[in-house]
mmCIF file of N, CA and C in Angstrom:
data_model
loop_
_atom_site.group_PDB
_atom_site.id
_atom_site.type_symbol
_atom_site.label_atom_id
_atom_site.label_comp_id
_atom_site.label_asym_id
_atom_site.label_seq_id
_atom_site.Cartn_x
_atom_site.Cartn_y
_atom_site.Cartn_z
ATOM 1 N N MET A 1 48.673 6.516 19.192
ATOM 2 C CA MET A 1 49.641 6.515 20.249
ATOM 3 C C MET A 1 49.994 7.961 20.568
ATOM 4 N N PRO A 2 50.321 8.290 21.807
ATOM 5 C CA PRO A 2 50.654 9.673 22.160
ATOM 6 C C PRO A 2 51.924 10.142 21.454
ATOM 7 N N THR A 3 51.961 11.424 21.211
ATOM 8 C CA THR A 3 53.112 12.036 20.551
ATOM 9 C C THR A 3 54.182 12.364 21.580
ATOM 10 N N ALA A 4 55.431 12.098 21.208
ATOM 11 C CA ALA A 4 56.548 12.438 22.094
ATOM 12 C C ALA A 4 56.622 13.959 22.248
ATOM 13 N N PRO A 5 57.013 14.459 23.441
ATOM 14 C CA PRO A 5 57.044 15.909 23.670
ATOM 15 C C PRO A 5 57.878 16.688 22.642
ATOM 16 N N TRP A 6 58.984 16.122 22.173
ATOM 17 C CA TRP A 6 59.829 16.861 21.221
ATOM 18 C C TRP A 6 59.169 16.990 19.849
ATOM 19 N N GLN A 7 58.148 16.170 19.563
ATOM 20 C CA GLN A 7 57.450 16.226 18.290
ATOM 21 C C GLN A 7 56.260 17.187 18.306
ATOM 22 N N LEU A 8 55.853 17.635 19.465
ATOM 23 C CA LEU A 8 54.645 18.450 19.568
ATOM 24 C C LEU A 8 54.644 19.716 18.714
ATOM 25 N N PRO A 9 55.786 20.381 18.484
ATOM 26 C CA PRO A 9 55.692 21.545 17.598
ATOM 27 C C PRO A 9 55.221 21.192 16.187
ATOM 28 N N PHE A 10 55.410 19.922 15.768
ATOM 29 C CA PHE A 10 55.068 19.528 14.410
ATOM 30 C C PHE A 10 53.894 18.574 14.330
ATOM 31 N N GLU A 11 53.515 17.956 15.409
ATOM 32 C CA GLU A 11 52.394 17.033 15.409
ATOM 33 C C GLU A 11 51.379 17.456 16.448
ATOM 34 N N GLY A 12 50.153 17.047 16.233
ATOM 35 C CA GLY A 12 49.123 17.300 17.222
ATOM 36 C C GLY A 12 49.276 16.326 18.387
ATOM 37 N N LYS A 13 48.295 16.280 19.238
ATOM 38 C CA LYS A 13 48.372 15.418 20.423
ATOM 39 C C LYS A 13 48.194 13.943 20.076
ATOM 40 N N THR A 14 47.712 13.655 18.888
ATOM 41 C CA THR A 14 47.595 12.272 18.432
ATOM 42 C C THR A 14 48.236 12.173 17.052
ATOM 43 N N CYS A 15 48.443 10.981 16.586
ATOM 44 C CA CYS A 15 49.044 10.778 15.265
ATOM 45 C C CYS A 15 48.079 11.118 14.127
ATOM 46 N N GLN A 16 46.853 11.466 14.443
ATOM 47 C CA GLN A 16 45.879 11.795 13.410
ATOM 48 C C GLN A 16 46.096 13.194 12.835
ATOM 49 N N GLN A 17 46.954 13.952 13.451
ATOM 50 C CA GLN A 17 47.159 15.325 13.022
ATOM 51 C C GLN A 17 48.649 15.561 12.871
ATOM 52 N N PHE A 18 49.025 16.257 11.810
ATOM 53 C CA PHE A 18 50.428 16.588 11.586
ATOM 54 C C PHE A 18 50.499 18.050 11.196
ATOM 55 N N LEU A 19 51.193 18.834 11.947
ATOM 56 C CA LEU A 19 51.315 20.260 11.683
ATOM 57 C C LEU A 19 52.642 20.525 10.988
ATOM 58 N N VAL A 20 52.623 21.313 9.927
ATOM 59 C CA VAL A 20 53.822 21.600 9.160
ATOM 60 C C VAL A 20 54.108 23.089 9.237
ATOM 61 N N PRO A 21 55.318 23.462 9.625
ATOM 62 C CA PRO A 21 55.642 24.896 9.658
ATOM 63 C C PRO A 21 55.892 25.423 8.246
ATOM 64 N N PHE A 22 55.315 26.567 7.927
ATOM 65 C CA PHE A 22 55.526 27.213 6.639
ATOM 66 C C PHE A 22 56.118 28.589 6.883
ATOM 67 N N GLU A 23 56.969 28.991 5.964
ATOM 68 C CA GLU A 23 57.644 30.282 6.093
ATOM 69 C C GLU A 23 56.694 31.443 5.830
ATOM 70 N N SER A 24 55.805 31.274 4.841
ATOM 71 C CA SER A 24 54.907 32.363 4.464
ATOM 72 C C SER A 24 53.727 31.793 3.689
ATOM 73 N N SER A 25 52.790 32.665 3.347
ATOM 74 C CA SER A 25 51.638 32.217 2.561
ATOM 75 C C SER A 25 52.078 31.754 1.171
ATOM 76 N N VAL A 26 53.152 32.316 0.627
ATOM 77 C CA VAL A 26 53.677 31.882 -0.668
ATOM 78 C C VAL A 26 54.149 30.433 -0.564
ATOM 79 N N HIS A 27 54.813 30.097 0.540
ATOM 80 C CA HIS A 27 55.283 28.730 0.765
ATOM 81 C C HIS A 27 54.103 27.769 0.867
ATOM 82 N N VAL A 28 53.060 28.156 1.568
ATOM 83 C CA VAL A 28 51.860 27.313 1.673
ATOM 84 C C VAL A 28 51.260 27.107 0.288
ATOM 85 N N GLU A 29 51.143 28.185 -0.490
ATOM 86 C CA GLU A 29 50.556 28.118 -1.824
ATOM 87 C C GLU A 29 51.341 27.181 -2.737
ATOM 88 N N ARG A 30 52.669 27.148 -2.577
ATOM 89 C CA ARG A 30 53.519 26.261 -3.386
ATOM 90 C C ARG A 30 53.325 24.793 -3.023
ATOM 91 N N GLU A 31 53.046 24.500 -1.778
ATOM 92 C CA GLU A 31 53.060 23.129 -1.297
ATOM 93 C C GLU A 31 51.692 22.469 -1.189
ATOM 94 N N LEU A 32 50.645 23.252 -1.026
ATOM 95 C CA LEU A 32 49.315 22.694 -0.787
ATOM 96 C C LEU A 32 48.282 23.254 -1.755
ATOM 97 N N SER A 33 47.318 22.428 -2.078
ATOM 98 C CA SER A 33 46.177 22.897 -2.844
ATOM 99 C C SER A 33 44.931 22.666 -2.004
ATOM 100 N N LEU A 34 44.115 23.670 -1.917
ATOM 101 C CA LEU A 34 42.866 23.539 -1.173
ATOM 102 C C LEU A 34 41.703 23.221 -2.099
ATOM 103 N N THR A 35 42.019 22.980 -3.374
ATOM 104 C CA THR A 35 40.993 22.618 -4.348
ATOM 105 C C THR A 35 41.370 21.283 -4.991
ATOM 106 N N PRO A 36 40.393 20.515 -5.430
ATOM 107 C CA PRO A 36 40.705 19.248 -6.103
ATOM 108 C C PRO A 36 41.236 19.514 -7.509
ATOM 109 N N PRO A 37 41.886 18.515 -8.115
ATOM 110 C CA PRO A 37 42.355 18.704 -9.485
ATOM 111 C C PRO A 37 41.191 18.861 -10.446
ATOM 112 N N PRO A 38 41.424 19.507 -11.573
ATOM 113 C CA PRO A 38 40.350 19.651 -12.568
ATOM 114 C C PRO A 38 39.890 18.277 -13.065
ATOM 115 N N ASP A 39 38.645 18.175 -13.485
ATOM 116 C CA ASP A 39 38.086 16.912 -13.976
ATOM 117 C C ASP A 39 38.898 16.333 -15.131
ATOM 118 N N GLU A 40 39.481 17.181 -15.942
ATOM 119 C CA GLU A 40 40.246 16.721 -17.107
ATOM 120 C C GLU A 40 41.440 15.841 -16.723
ATOM 121 N N MET A 41 41.892 15.923 -15.476
ATOM 122 C CA MET A 41 43.081 15.184 -15.070
ATOM 123 C C MET A 41 42.871 13.674 -15.127
ATOM 124 N N THR A 42 41.674 13.195 -14.878
ATOM 125 C CA THR A 42 41.418 11.754 -14.920
ATOM 126 C C THR A 42 41.682 11.204 -16.318
ATOM 127 N N GLY A 43 41.133 11.851 -17.324
ATOM 128 C CA GLY A 43 41.352 11.419 -18.707
ATOM 129 C C GLY A 43 42.798 11.571 -19.134
ATOM 130 N N LEU A 44 43.432 12.626 -18.674
ATOM 131 C CA LEU A 44 44.835 12.865 -19.018
ATOM 132 C C LEU A 44 45.729 11.774 -18.441
ATOM 133 N N ILE A 45 45.504 11.409 -17.198
ATOM 134 C CA ILE A 45 46.298 10.356 -16.560
ATOM 135 C C ILE A 45 46.083 9.030 -17.290
ATOM 136 N N THR A 46 44.857 8.731 -17.655
ATOM 137 C CA THR A 46 44.560 7.503 -18.405
ATOM 138 C C THR A 46 45.299 7.497 -19.734
ATOM 139 N N ARG A 47 45.300 8.632 -20.423
ATOM 140 C CA ARG A 47 45.989 8.738 -21.725
ATOM 141 C C ARG A 47 47.490 8.537 -21.577
ATOM 142 N N LEU A 48 48.084 9.129 -20.541
ATOM 143 C CA LEU A 48 49.523 8.993 -20.341
ATOM 144 C C LEU A 48 49.899 7.562 -19.936
ATOM 145 N N LYS A 49 49.069 6.922 -19.117
ATOM 146 C CA LYS A 49 49.338 5.526 -18.732
ATOM 147 C C LYS A 49 49.254 4.606 -19.941
ATOM 148 N N ALA A 50 48.392 4.934 -20.899
ATOM 149 C CA ALA A 50 48.233 4.110 -22.096
ATOM 150 C C ALA A 50 49.501 4.097 -22.948
ATOM 151 N N GLN A 51 50.377 5.063 -22.754
ATOM 152 C CA GLN A 51 51.645 5.097 -23.498
ATOM 153 C C GLN A 51 52.563 3.953 -23.070
ATOM 154 N N LYS A 52 52.312 3.371 -21.901
ATOM 155 C CA LYS A 52 53.062 2.223 -21.384
ATOM 156 C C LYS A 52 54.577 2.420 -21.485
ATOM 157 N N THR A 53 55.013 3.553 -20.991
ATOM 158 C CA THR A 53 56.441 3.848 -20.964
ATOM 159 C C THR A 53 56.767 4.514 -19.637
ATOM 160 N N ALA A 54 58.003 4.385 -19.215
ATOM 161 C CA ALA A 54 58.414 5.005 -17.946
ATOM 162 C C ALA A 54 58.427 6.520 -18.050
ATOM 163 N N ARG A 55 58.603 7.023 -19.254
ATOM 164 C CA ARG A 55 58.629 8.471 -19.483
ATOM 165 C C ARG A 55 57.596 8.848 -20.533
ATOM 166 N N PRO A 56 56.344 9.008 -20.125
ATOM 167 C CA PRO A 56 55.321 9.378 -21.109
ATOM 168 C C PRO A 56 55.615 10.735 -21.737
ATOM 169 N N ASP A 57 55.170 10.896 -22.959
ATOM 170 C CA ASP A 57 55.357 12.148 -23.689
ATOM 171 C C ASP A 57 54.415 13.201 -23.117
ATOM 172 N N ILE A 58 54.988 14.226 -22.516
ATOM 173 C CA ILE A 58 54.173 15.269 -21.882
ATOM 174 C C ILE A 58 54.044 16.514 -22.749
ATOM 175 N N ARG A 59 54.603 16.463 -23.961
ATOM 176 C CA ARG A 59 54.493 17.637 -24.839
ATOM 177 C C ARG A 59 53.029 17.978 -25.077
ATOM 178 N N GLY A 60 52.742 19.261 -25.005
ATOM 179 C CA GLY A 60 51.371 19.740 -25.190
ATOM 180 C C GLY A 60 50.622 19.989 -23.894
ATOM 181 N N LEU A 61 51.144 19.476 -22.772
ATOM 182 C CA LEU A 61 50.477 19.725 -21.495
ATOM 183 C C LEU A 61 50.679 21.175 -21.070
ATOM 184 N N THR A 62 49.726 21.691 -20.315
ATOM 185 C CA THR A 62 49.838 23.046 -19.777
ATOM 186 C C THR A 62 50.638 23.020 -18.476
ATOM 187 N N HIS A 63 51.017 24.207 -18.028
ATOM 188 C CA HIS A 63 51.686 24.322 -16.729
ATOM 189 C C HIS A 63 50.838 23.673 -15.627
ATOM 190 N N LEU A 64 49.542 23.999 -15.619
ATOM 191 C CA LEU A 64 48.658 23.505 -14.564
ATOM 192 C C LEU A 64 48.528 21.984 -14.613
ATOM 193 N N GLN A 65 48.387 21.432 -15.795
ATOM 194 C CA GLN A 65 48.292 19.979 -15.919
ATOM 195 C C GLN A 65 49.568 19.309 -15.395
ATOM 196 N N LEU A 66 50.715 19.829 -15.778
ATOM 197 C CA LEU A 66 51.976 19.249 -15.330
ATOM 198 C C LEU A 66 52.160 19.427 -13.830
ATOM 199 N N LEU A 67 51.699 20.538 -13.312
ATOM 200 C CA LEU A 67 51.766 20.766 -11.865
ATOM 201 C C LEU A 67 50.975 19.694 -11.116
ATOM 202 N N TRP A 68 49.785 19.358 -11.600
ATOM 203 C CA TRP A 68 48.983 18.319 -10.961
ATOM 204 C C TRP A 68 49.612 16.943 -11.135
ATOM 205 N N LEU A 69 50.274 16.694 -12.249
ATOM 206 C CA LEU A 69 50.885 15.384 -12.484
ATOM 207 C C LEU A 69 52.179 15.178 -11.710
ATOM 208 N N ARG A 70 53.035 16.192 -11.697
ATOM 209 C CA ARG A 70 54.378 16.025 -11.145
ATOM 210 C C ARG A 70 54.616 16.759 -9.834
ATOM 211 N N GLY A 71 53.755 17.683 -9.506
ATOM 212 C CA GLY A 71 54.001 18.480 -8.317
ATOM 213 C C GLY A 71 54.817 19.719 -8.646
ATOM 214 N N VAL A 72 55.180 20.446 -7.616
ATOM 215 C CA VAL A 72 55.865 21.728 -7.771
ATOM 216 C C VAL A 72 57.327 21.494 -8.164
ATOM 217 N N PRO A 73 57.814 22.196 -9.191
ATOM 218 C CA PRO A 73 59.226 22.062 -9.565
ATOM 219 C C PRO A 73 60.116 22.750 -8.535
ATOM 220 N N GLU A 74 61.367 22.352 -8.505
ATOM 221 C CA GLU A 74 62.311 23.017 -7.592
ATOM 222 C C GLU A 74 62.679 24.414 -8.089
ATOM 223 N N VAL A 75 62.696 24.583 -9.410
ATOM 224 C CA VAL A 75 62.993 25.890 -10.000
ATOM 225 C C VAL A 75 61.923 26.171 -11.041
ATOM 226 N N PRO A 76 61.272 27.322 -10.977
ATOM 227 C CA PRO A 76 61.572 28.466 -10.135
ATOM 228 C C PRO A 76 61.042 28.289 -8.707
ATOM 229 N N LEU A 77 61.793 28.771 -7.784
ATOM 230 C CA LEU A 77 61.376 28.798 -6.386
ATOM 231 C C LEU A 77 60.644 30.120 -6.205
ATOM 232 N N ALA A 78 59.334 30.083 -6.452
ATOM 233 C CA ALA A 78 58.563 31.320 -6.521
ATOM 234 C C ALA A 78 57.120 31.050 -6.154
ATOM 235 N N ASP A 79 56.317 32.089 -6.235
ATOM 236 C CA ASP A 79 54.889 31.966 -5.962
ATOM 237 C C ASP A 79 54.212 31.193 -7.096
ATOM 238 N N LEU A 80 52.992 30.756 -6.855
ATOM 239 C CA LEU A 80 52.262 29.920 -7.796
ATOM 240 C C LEU A 80 52.067 30.603 -9.151
ATOM 241 N N ASN A 81 51.759 31.879 -9.165
ATOM 242 C CA ASN A 81 51.563 32.585 -10.429
ATOM 243 C C ASN A 81 52.830 32.549 -11.282
ATOM 244 N N THR A 82 53.977 32.737 -10.660
ATOM 245 C CA THR A 82 55.246 32.695 -11.398
ATOM 246 C C THR A 82 55.504 31.295 -11.937
ATOM 247 N N ILE A 83 55.233 30.275 -11.118
ATOM 248 C CA ILE A 83 55.417 28.893 -11.561
ATOM 249 C C ILE A 83 54.545 28.600 -12.778
ATOM 250 N N LEU A 84 53.309 29.095 -12.765
ATOM 251 C CA LEU A 84 52.365 28.811 -13.848
ATOM 252 C C LEU A 84 52.616 29.620 -15.116
ATOM 253 N N THR A 85 53.600 30.513 -15.076
ATOM 254 C CA THR A 85 53.930 31.297 -16.275
ATOM 255 C C THR A 85 55.408 31.191 -16.645
ATOM 256 N N ALA A 86 56.173 30.422 -15.899
ATOM 257 C CA ALA A 86 57.617 30.309 -16.137
ATOM 258 C C ALA A 86 57.899 29.615 -17.475
ATOM 259 N N PRO A 87 58.901 30.082 -18.213
ATOM 260 C CA PRO A 87 59.245 29.441 -19.489
ATOM 261 C C PRO A 87 59.949 28.096 -19.319
ATOM 262 N N THR A 88 60.560 27.863 -18.165
ATOM 263 C CA THR A 88 61.200 26.569 -17.900
ATOM 264 C C THR A 88 60.981 26.166 -16.455
ATOM 265 N N TRP A 89 60.944 24.872 -16.241
ATOM 266 C CA TRP A 89 60.918 24.287 -14.904
ATOM 267 C C TRP A 89 62.106 23.345 -14.802
ATOM 268 N N THR A 90 62.694 23.295 -13.628
ATOM 269 C CA THR A 90 63.743 22.321 -13.357
ATOM 270 C C THR A 90 63.281 21.435 -12.214
ATOM 271 N N ILE A 91 63.375 20.137 -12.443
ATOM 272 C CA ILE A 91 63.043 19.146 -11.429
ATOM 273 C C ILE A 91 64.349 18.454 -11.077
ATOM 274 N N TYR A 92 64.778 18.588 -9.833
ATOM 275 C CA TYR A 92 66.066 18.033 -9.433
ATOM 276 C C TYR A 92 66.068 16.517 -9.553
ATOM 277 N N GLY A 93 67.146 16.019 -10.109
ATOM 278 C CA GLY A 93 67.343 14.579 -10.205
ATOM 279 C C GLY A 93 68.192 14.084 -9.047
ATOM 280 N N ALA A 94 68.523 12.814 -9.108
ATOM 281 C CA ALA A 94 69.375 12.225 -8.074
ATOM 282 C C ALA A 94 70.747 12.900 -8.091
ATOM 283 N N PRO A 95 71.382 13.026 -6.944
ATOM 284 C CA PRO A 95 72.708 13.651 -6.894
ATOM 285 C C PRO A 95 73.677 12.988 -7.875
ATOM 286 N N GLY A 96 74.356 13.824 -8.626
ATOM 287 C CA GLY A 96 75.324 13.333 -9.594
ATOM 288 C C GLY A 96 74.738 12.853 -10.898
ATOM 289 N N ARG A 97 73.423 12.913 -11.018
ATOM 290 C CA ARG A 97 72.771 12.410 -12.239
ATOM 291 C C ARG A 97 72.227 13.515 -13.133
ATOM 292 N N GLY A 98 72.116 14.725 -12.626
ATOM 293 C CA GLY A 98 71.576 15.821 -13.411
ATOM 294 C C GLY A 98 70.094 16.021 -13.146
ATOM 295 N N ASP A 99 69.540 17.018 -13.787
ATOM 296 C CA ASP A 99 68.158 17.430 -13.545
ATOM 297 C C ASP A 99 67.332 17.342 -14.817
ATOM 298 N N ASN A 100 66.008 17.198 -14.657
ATOM 299 C CA ASN A 100 65.080 17.280 -15.776
ATOM 300 C C ASN A 100 64.723 18.745 -15.975
ATOM 301 N N VAL A 101 64.660 19.162 -17.216
ATOM 302 C CA VAL A 101 64.263 20.533 -17.524
ATOM 303 C C VAL A 101 63.095 20.468 -18.508
ATOM 304 N N VAL A 102 62.023 21.153 -18.153
ATOM 305 C CA VAL A 102 60.834 21.218 -18.999
ATOM 306 C C VAL A 102 60.747 22.628 -19.556
ATOM 307 N N THR A 103 60.555 22.727 -20.868
ATOM 308 C CA THR A 103 60.454 24.024 -21.543
ATOM 309 C C THR A 103 59.023 24.219 -22.036
ATOM 310 N N PHE A 104 58.511 25.415 -21.789
ATOM 311 C CA PHE A 104 57.145 25.771 -22.197
ATOM 312 C C PHE A 104 57.187 26.888 -23.233
ATOM 313 N N GLU A 105 56.230 26.867 -24.139
ATOM 314 C CA GLU A 105 55.947 27.995 -25.034
ATOM 315 C C GLU A 105 54.441 28.129 -25.106
ATOM 316 N N ASN A 106 53.953 29.345 -24.911
ATOM 317 C CA ASN A 106 52.505 29.612 -24.939
ATOM 318 C C ASN A 106 51.737 28.646 -24.033
ATOM 319 N N ASP A 107 52.244 28.445 -22.814
ATOM 320 C CA ASP A 107 51.619 27.611 -21.790
ATOM 321 C C ASP A 107 51.516 26.143 -22.189
ATOM 322 N N ARG A 108 52.378 25.665 -23.047
ATOM 323 C CA ARG A 108 52.388 24.256 -23.429
ATOM 324 C C ARG A 108 53.814 23.720 -23.364
ATOM 325 N N VAL A 109 53.950 22.484 -22.883
ATOM 326 C CA VAL A 109 55.269 21.845 -22.866
ATOM 327 C C VAL A 109 55.695 21.605 -24.304
ATOM 328 N N VAL A 110 56.896 22.085 -24.642
ATOM 329 C CA VAL A 110 57.436 21.839 -25.976
ATOM 330 C C VAL A 110 58.643 20.911 -25.936
ATOM 331 N N ASN A 111 59.266 20.772 -24.761
ATOM 332 C CA ASN A 111 60.433 19.908 -24.666
ATOM 333 C C ASN A 111 60.679 19.512 -23.214
ATOM 334 N N GLU A 112 61.200 18.317 -23.027
ATOM 335 C CA GLU A 112 61.645 17.880 -21.726
ATOM 336 C C GLU A 112 62.996 17.203 -21.925
ATOM 337 N N THR A 113 64.003 17.658 -21.217
ATOM 338 C CA THR A 113 65.311 17.037 -21.317
ATOM 339 C C THR A 113 65.567 16.198 -20.065
ATOM 340 N N PHE A 114 66.214 15.087 -20.284
ATOM 341 C CA PHE A 114 66.553 14.168 -19.206
ATOM 342 C C PHE A 114 68.070 14.066 -19.121
ATOM 343 N N PRO A 115 68.598 13.964 -17.922
ATOM 344 C CA PRO A 115 70.048 13.764 -17.816
ATOM 345 C C PRO A 115 70.401 12.355 -18.274
ATOM 346 N N SER A 116 71.610 12.215 -18.790
ATOM 347 C CA SER A 116 72.059 10.862 -19.132
ATOM 348 C C SER A 116 72.633 10.234 -17.886
ATOM 349 N N MET A 117 72.715 8.935 -17.859
ATOM 350 C CA MET A 117 73.213 8.233 -16.670
ATOM 351 C C MET A 117 74.642 8.613 -16.344
ATOM 352 N N GLY A 118 75.388 9.077 -17.313
ATOM 353 C CA GLY A 118 76.797 9.414 -17.061
ATOM 354 C C GLY A 118 77.025 10.876 -16.743
ATOM 355 N N SER A 119 75.981 11.704 -16.803
ATOM 356 C CA SER A 119 76.206 13.151 -16.550
ATOM 357 C C SER A 119 75.656 13.584 -15.237
#
């Protein structure tokens, strides 16, 4: 179906194309990957699903593995290199519920904290 004129800055002339404005190349790098995930991700996802829990144990995963599984964290708000070397990541939770914090040592997850329902 044709795109409404007010949508044209963000969409192409048909619904088959969607254009997204980015602030800079750092912003693009944070949001998009032009390469497929590493082959190891298939086995990793299978292993985590086998845990049959809503919160699989991610301890031992690398920054890159967690990035492919969960996406970009809200903190640090930085370039990809900084994200892949940061000692902690914060993933924003629902308003009023708190945030998840993942701690890394030597490029491996060592801890993940979850907010309690009352905090």
